[in-house]
Structure formats: C-alpha cells, structure tokens
Amino acid sequence: MSMSRDRKKNAGRRYWPKHVAPADKMLFQTVSKLDASQWWPEERLVNLQQQRLARLLNFAKDNTDYFSEALKGFGTFTPEQLTEDFVRSLPITDKQAIQSEGSRFIARQHDPRFGRLAEFKTSGSVSKPVTITWNSYANIFTRAKLFRYHQWHGSDPKKKFSSLRLIPLEEDGTSKGIRARDWYPLIPGGESVAQTATWPIAKQMEWLQREDPNYLFTYPTNADALVRYASENGISLPQLERIDGFGEVMVEHLSSFAKDVFDCTVADKYS
C-alpha cells in the first residue's frame, strides 16, 4: 500500500483512552462531556449555552473592575433574556482594551479548587502580544480541545510529533530543544520533539530531516518557508503526514504547496 493510501486509510480513525490516570480524571470527564454534547439537539445546546453565559456575565460583572463598568446598568443576567439580539446589544470588548487594561480583567475572587493563577503571553504575530491570566482548570479545557483536535484530524498517538516554535534558549543563545513522550492528551505512547523556530530555515530543515516526524506543528509563515526551501533544494520528508499551523493566520496557498512538495495535508489550529 502506498504512503498516501495508508494515510487516507488512517485519517478517519478515532482513538479513545483505554485507561485514565487519576491525575487526568477531570480532563477525561471534560472530554467525555464534550464528546456526548456535540450530538445534542440544537435546542438543548442553546439552553445550556444560555445558562453558562448568564453565569459568566454575572461573575464578570460582579468580580472584575472592567466588566463592572462595561456592564453597569444591565442588572442580573438570566438565561431567558440571552437571545441572539440581546447578546449583540452587549458592549464589545476589543483587543486594544485587553492590551491596555489587562489587570482590570482579573477576577477579584478565585475558587481555590481550580488552582493558582498563571500568566502567559500570546506570540504577537499579528499585533501587540496579549497577556493571559488563567488557572489550572482553564488548562484542562485547553487540553480537552487539543484532544478533540487530534481526534478530528485522525492523529495517531503512537507516531512522532514535532514542533518548531518559540522555546526557551540557553544562556549563550543556543537551543538544546525538547524531547518528551505522550504528546496526545490522555493517550500515552508517541514521541515528541521540539526545536526553536528562530533558527535559519536551512538549519530547521536539517533538524526535520534528522527527526523525520509524522506531524509538524509550526507557524504558517515558517511552514511556508520550509516547504519553499524543500522545493528549491529537492528535499523530502517521507514520513510527514500533516502540518499543523498555529499562532498566525493561515497562508492561503500552503495546503496545495505542501501537498505538491511533501504529499501531506495542512490543518489550521489557529482559526
């Protein structure tokens, strides 16, 4: 069987954890709820969304300086009032407000069951970076979304996952990279490797040839430069099945370009 036919055969396969570690119990529960609720009738989904949105709006209004002011005069939100027209009438919070008034978005009260707060910054690839503050419970939802992403795209948890992104460098500016296992949430097995995307494209390609991964996670502009370099220099990555773009808007021609050069697919994890 050819590589292309084998990839198509496995693309729709759906993996599910056989055993769940105690530490991953809440993650598994979240994944299971999302998996079940995606098949609910529209009315049931809308009702749940309205209930959750009412709780969120009331919490934000009562516990953050920014939304206390932005939602002043709205009173207590109820699920019944949250129709599409009503939601469209709510004030819009833009990215500039988040960038300039970040600390005013942080809740005054935190449920200790959901862990301590942590911060990270977005890449700032299309504008000024945004600082995000969240807790461990939010991280569970991020991992649950990642699990579903790999399910939707037929990722094989036993295969090799690579990423070229911004990673911490050594004090002298060099990068040792990262090597780990179990990149697929809830399903152990596969090897994961990561290296810095700040390397020149030729050096990144040499690294990819040595690692020979099945999946590549990187910025679309970086992926475009890698595919172009491979095309110009007659380089192939025989095991590469998919490029996952993240952190930037997708490059329009990347999917067809990568198909021609590497015979792989491209998925957009950013949009």
Short mmCIF file of C-alpha atoms in Angstrom, two decimals:
data_model
loop_
_atom_site.label_atom_id
_atom_site.label_comp_id
_atom_site.label_asym_id
_atom_site.label_seq_id
_atom_site.Cartn_x
_atom_site.Cartn_y
_atom_site.Cartn_z
CA MET A 1 0.00 0.00 0.00
CA SER A 2 1.37 3.46 -0.88
CA MET A 3 2.06 6.05 1.80
CA SER A 4 -0.77 8.29 0.51
CA ARG A 5 -3.31 5.48 0.56
CA ASP A 6 -2.18 4.41 4.04
CA ARG A 7 -2.59 7.97 5.32
CA LYS A 8 -6.10 8.21 3.88
CA LYS A 9 -6.98 4.88 5.45
CA ASN A 10 -5.93 6.08 8.94
CA ALA A 11 -7.14 9.69 8.63
CA GLY A 12 -10.62 8.98 9.94
CA ARG A 13 -9.58 6.70 12.77
CA ARG A 14 -10.83 7.76 16.20
CA TYR A 15 -8.65 6.99 19.23
CA TRP A 16 -10.06 6.80 22.76
CA PRO A 17 -8.19 6.27 26.06
CA LYS A 18 -8.30 2.72 27.44
CA HIS A 19 -7.06 3.68 30.90
CA VAL A 20 -7.16 7.06 32.65
CA ALA A 21 -4.64 8.08 35.31
CA PRO A 22 -6.13 9.58 38.50
CA ALA A 23 -4.49 12.93 37.69
CA ASP A 24 -6.35 13.02 34.36
CA LYS A 25 -9.79 12.18 35.72
CA MET A 26 -11.17 15.72 35.35
CA LEU A 27 -9.72 16.01 31.84
CA PHE A 28 -11.35 12.74 30.82
CA GLN A 29 -14.69 13.86 32.26
CA THR A 30 -14.47 17.10 30.29
CA VAL A 31 -13.60 15.29 27.07
CA SER A 32 -16.45 12.82 27.59
CA LYS A 33 -18.98 15.62 28.17
CA LEU A 34 -17.87 17.44 25.04
CA ASP A 35 -17.99 14.23 23.04
CA ALA A 36 -21.55 13.49 24.19
CA SER A 37 -22.94 17.02 23.98
CA GLN A 38 -21.84 17.57 20.38
CA TRP A 39 -24.73 15.31 19.32
CA TRP A 40 -27.40 17.05 21.40
CA PRO A 41 -30.39 18.67 19.64
CA GLU A 42 -29.92 22.36 18.89
CA GLU A 43 -32.50 23.48 21.46
CA ARG A 44 -30.74 21.62 24.27
CA LEU A 45 -27.36 23.07 23.30
CA VAL A 46 -28.73 26.61 23.12
CA ASN A 47 -30.35 26.27 26.54
CA LEU A 48 -27.07 25.12 28.09
CA GLN A 49 -25.14 27.90 26.35
CA GLN A 50 -27.57 30.50 27.70
CA GLN A 51 -27.26 29.13 31.25
CA ARG A 52 -23.46 29.13 31.12
CA LEU A 53 -23.31 32.57 29.51
CA ALA A 54 -25.60 34.08 32.16
CA ARG A 55 -23.34 32.68 34.91
CA LEU A 56 -20.25 34.01 33.16
CA LEU A 57 -21.67 37.50 32.60
CA ASN A 58 -22.84 37.80 36.20
CA PHE A 59 -19.49 36.59 37.53
CA ALA A 60 -17.56 39.02 35.30
CA LYS A 61 -19.80 41.94 36.25
CA ASP A 62 -19.56 41.20 39.97
CA ASN A 63 -15.87 40.27 40.15
CA THR A 64 -13.86 42.31 37.66
CA ASP A 65 -13.24 46.06 37.54
CA TYR A 66 -13.52 46.21 33.75
CA PHE A 67 -16.86 44.43 33.36
CA SER A 68 -18.33 46.06 36.46
CA GLU A 69 -18.06 49.28 34.49
CA ALA A 70 -18.75 47.90 30.99
CA LEU A 71 -21.92 46.07 32.07
CA LYS A 72 -23.14 48.70 34.50
CA GLY A 73 -26.89 49.14 34.27
CA PHE A 74 -27.67 45.68 32.93
CA GLY A 75 -28.76 44.19 36.25
CA THR A 76 -28.65 40.43 36.83
CA PHE A 77 -28.45 38.41 33.62
CA THR A 78 -30.88 35.50 33.19
CA PRO A 79 -30.66 32.66 30.63
CA GLU A 80 -34.05 33.58 29.17
CA GLN A 81 -33.01 37.09 28.17
CA LEU A 82 -29.84 35.97 26.35
CA THR A 83 -31.31 35.81 22.87
CA GLU A 84 -29.10 36.44 19.84
CA ASP A 85 -30.40 40.00 19.52
CA PHE A 86 -29.75 40.74 23.20
CA VAL A 87 -26.23 39.32 23.07
CA ARG A 88 -25.50 41.51 20.03
CA SER A 89 -26.53 44.54 22.08
CA LEU A 90 -23.84 43.94 24.71
CA PRO A 91 -20.79 46.25 24.57
CA ILE A 92 -17.90 44.86 22.54
CA THR A 93 -14.51 44.42 24.20
CA ASP A 94 -11.74 44.80 21.64
CA LYS A 95 -8.14 43.66 21.71
CA GLN A 96 -6.85 47.14 22.44
CA ALA A 97 -8.84 47.24 25.69
CA ILE A 98 -7.41 43.88 26.75
CA GLN A 99 -3.89 45.09 25.99
CA SER A 100 -4.22 48.41 27.79
CA GLU A 101 -6.38 47.38 30.77
CA GLY A 102 -5.26 43.79 31.32
CA SER A 103 -5.18 43.86 35.11
CA ARG A 104 -8.77 45.15 35.30
CA PHE A 105 -9.98 41.90 33.68
CA ILE A 106 -8.62 39.71 36.51
CA ALA A 107 -11.33 38.49 38.88
CA ARG A 108 -11.20 39.64 42.48
CA GLN A 109 -12.37 36.24 43.74
CA HIS A 110 -10.96 32.87 42.68
CA ASP A 111 -12.21 29.40 43.52
CA PRO A 112 -9.20 27.64 45.14
CA ARG A 113 -10.41 24.29 43.76
CA PHE A 114 -9.36 25.42 40.30
CA GLY A 115 -5.71 26.03 41.15
CA ARG A 116 -3.41 29.01 41.31
CA LEU A 117 -3.27 31.70 38.64
CA ALA A 118 -0.60 31.70 35.97
CA GLU A 119 0.26 34.04 33.13
CA PHE A 120 1.45 33.65 29.56
CA LYS A 121 1.73 35.95 26.56
CA THR A 122 0.48 35.39 23.04
CA SER A 123 3.05 35.40 20.23
CA GLY A 124 2.07 38.86 18.98
CA SER A 125 2.46 37.61 15.42
CA VAL A 126 -0.22 39.92 14.03
CA SER A 127 -0.18 42.72 16.62
CA LYS A 128 0.92 43.58 20.16
CA PRO A 129 1.05 40.48 22.44
CA VAL A 130 -1.75 39.90 24.93
CA THR A 131 -1.09 38.69 28.48
CA ILE A 132 -3.47 35.90 29.52
CA THR A 133 -4.16 35.01 33.16
CA TRP A 134 -5.76 31.66 33.87
CA ASN A 135 -5.89 28.77 36.31
CA SER A 136 -5.31 25.02 36.06
CA TYR A 137 -8.98 24.39 35.26
CA ALA A 138 -8.68 26.54 32.15
CA ASN A 139 -5.66 24.44 31.18
CA ILE A 140 -7.85 21.33 31.37
CA PHE A 141 -10.19 22.81 28.76
CA THR A 142 -7.19 23.66 26.55
CA ARG A 143 -6.02 20.04 26.73
CA ALA A 144 -9.56 18.81 26.08
CA LYS A 145 -9.72 20.95 22.93
CA LEU A 146 -6.32 19.58 21.89
CA PHE A 147 -7.60 16.01 22.35
CA ARG A 148 -10.59 16.76 20.14
CA TYR A 149 -8.38 18.45 17.54
CA HIS A 150 -6.26 15.31 17.21
CA GLN A 151 -9.40 13.18 17.04
CA TRP A 152 -10.91 15.29 14.27
CA HIS A 153 -7.72 15.09 12.23
CA GLY A 154 -7.04 11.39 12.79
CA SER A 155 -3.71 11.81 14.61
CA ASP A 156 -2.10 8.53 15.63
CA PRO A 157 -0.89 8.81 19.26
CA LYS A 158 1.90 6.29 18.60
CA LYS A 159 3.51 8.39 15.88
CA LYS A 160 6.11 11.14 16.16
CA PHE A 161 5.05 14.72 16.77
CA SER A 162 7.40 17.63 16.14
CA SER A 163 7.14 21.37 16.65
CA LEU A 164 9.14 24.37 15.51
CA ARG A 165 8.15 27.29 17.71
CA LEU A 166 9.48 29.74 20.27
CA ILE A 167 11.08 27.76 23.08
CA PRO A 168 13.42 28.86 25.90
CA LEU A 169 17.06 29.22 24.83
CA GLU A 170 20.22 28.56 26.81
CA GLU A 171 22.09 31.50 28.37
CA ASP A 172 24.51 31.53 25.43
CA GLY A 173 21.64 31.75 22.93
CA THR A 174 21.82 28.14 21.75
CA SER A 175 18.94 25.69 21.81
CA LYS A 176 19.06 22.10 23.01
CA GLY A 177 15.46 21.54 22.01
CA ILE A 178 12.89 19.48 23.87
CA ARG A 179 12.36 15.73 23.72
CA ALA A 180 9.44 14.07 25.50
CA ARG A 181 6.70 11.47 25.16
CA ASP A 182 2.92 11.28 25.37
CA TRP A 183 2.01 14.35 23.29
CA TYR A 184 -1.55 13.14 22.72
CA PRO A 185 -3.68 14.07 25.79
CA LEU A 186 -4.95 11.01 27.70
CA ILE A 187 -3.29 8.50 25.34
CA PRO A 188 0.40 7.74 26.06
CA GLY A 189 2.91 6.37 23.60
CA GLY A 190 4.18 8.78 20.97
CA GLU A 191 7.48 10.66 20.93
CA SER A 192 7.50 14.45 20.83
CA VAL A 193 10.37 16.70 19.75
CA ALA A 194 10.58 20.49 19.63
CA GLN A 195 13.13 22.99 18.40
CA THR A 196 13.32 26.76 18.07
CA ALA A 197 11.75 28.47 15.06
CA THR A 198 14.35 31.23 15.37
CA TRP A 199 16.93 29.06 13.61
CA PRO A 200 17.60 29.77 9.92
CA ILE A 201 15.28 27.79 7.64
CA ALA A 202 18.14 25.61 6.34
CA LYS A 203 19.05 24.58 9.90
CA GLN A 204 15.40 23.88 10.76
CA MET A 205 15.13 21.65 7.69
CA GLU A 206 18.27 19.73 8.65
CA TRP A 207 16.70 19.11 12.06
CA LEU A 208 13.46 17.92 10.47
CA GLN A 209 15.35 15.54 8.19
CA ARG A 210 17.13 14.03 11.21
CA GLU A 211 13.94 13.69 13.26
CA ASP A 212 11.75 12.54 10.34
CA PRO A 213 8.41 13.27 12.12
CA ASN A 214 4.87 12.32 11.15
CA TYR A 215 3.37 15.64 12.27
CA LEU A 216 4.80 19.16 12.27
CA PHE A 217 3.41 21.93 14.47
CA THR A 218 4.63 25.41 13.50
CA TYR A 219 3.68 28.91 12.38
CA PRO A 220 2.15 29.04 8.87
CA THR A 221 4.75 31.54 7.60
CA ASN A 222 7.51 29.29 8.93
CA ALA A 223 5.91 26.24 7.33
CA ASP A 224 5.64 28.12 4.03
CA ALA A 225 9.35 28.98 4.16
CA LEU A 226 10.23 25.34 4.96
CA VAL A 227 8.14 23.97 2.10
CA ARG A 228 9.62 26.53 -0.29
CA TYR A 229 13.18 25.65 0.81
CA ALA A 230 12.48 21.93 0.36
CA SER A 231 11.02 22.53 -3.11
CA GLU A 232 14.02 24.59 -4.22
CA ASN A 233 16.54 22.07 -2.87
CA GLY A 234 14.85 18.76 -3.75
CA ILE A 235 14.31 17.76 -0.12
CA SER A 236 11.66 15.29 1.01
CA LEU A 237 10.25 14.35 4.42
CA PRO A 238 9.00 10.81 3.71
CA GLN A 239 7.10 10.29 6.98
CA LEU A 240 5.42 13.71 7.18
CA GLU A 241 1.64 13.34 7.12
CA ARG A 242 0.37 16.72 8.31
CA ILE A 243 1.47 20.26 9.06
CA ASP A 244 -0.47 21.94 11.88
CA GLY A 245 -0.46 25.72 11.59
CA PHE A 246 -0.86 27.76 14.78
CA GLY A 247 -0.26 31.23 16.18
CA GLU A 248 -0.88 33.05 12.88
CA VAL A 249 -3.47 33.39 10.14
CA MET A 250 -3.08 30.54 7.65
CA VAL A 251 -1.04 31.16 4.49
CA GLU A 252 -3.55 30.83 1.65
CA HIS A 253 -1.57 28.59 -0.72
CA LEU A 254 0.16 26.47 1.94
CA SER A 255 -2.20 23.48 1.69
CA SER A 256 -1.69 22.92 -2.05
CA PHE A 257 2.02 23.80 -1.82
CA ALA A 258 2.68 21.26 0.96
CA LYS A 259 0.66 18.63 -0.91
CA ASP A 260 2.82 19.09 -4.01
CA VAL A 261 6.16 19.06 -2.16
CA PHE A 262 5.62 16.69 0.79
CA ASP A 263 2.39 14.89 -0.16
CA CYS A 264 1.00 15.91 3.24
CA THR A 265 -2.10 17.73 4.45
CA VAL A 266 -2.29 21.06 6.28
CA ALA A 267 -4.59 21.79 9.23
CA ASP A 268 -5.35 25.18 10.73
CA LYS A 269 -5.23 25.09 14.54
CA TYR A 270 -5.34 28.87 14.88
CA SER A 271 -8.65 29.87 13.28
#
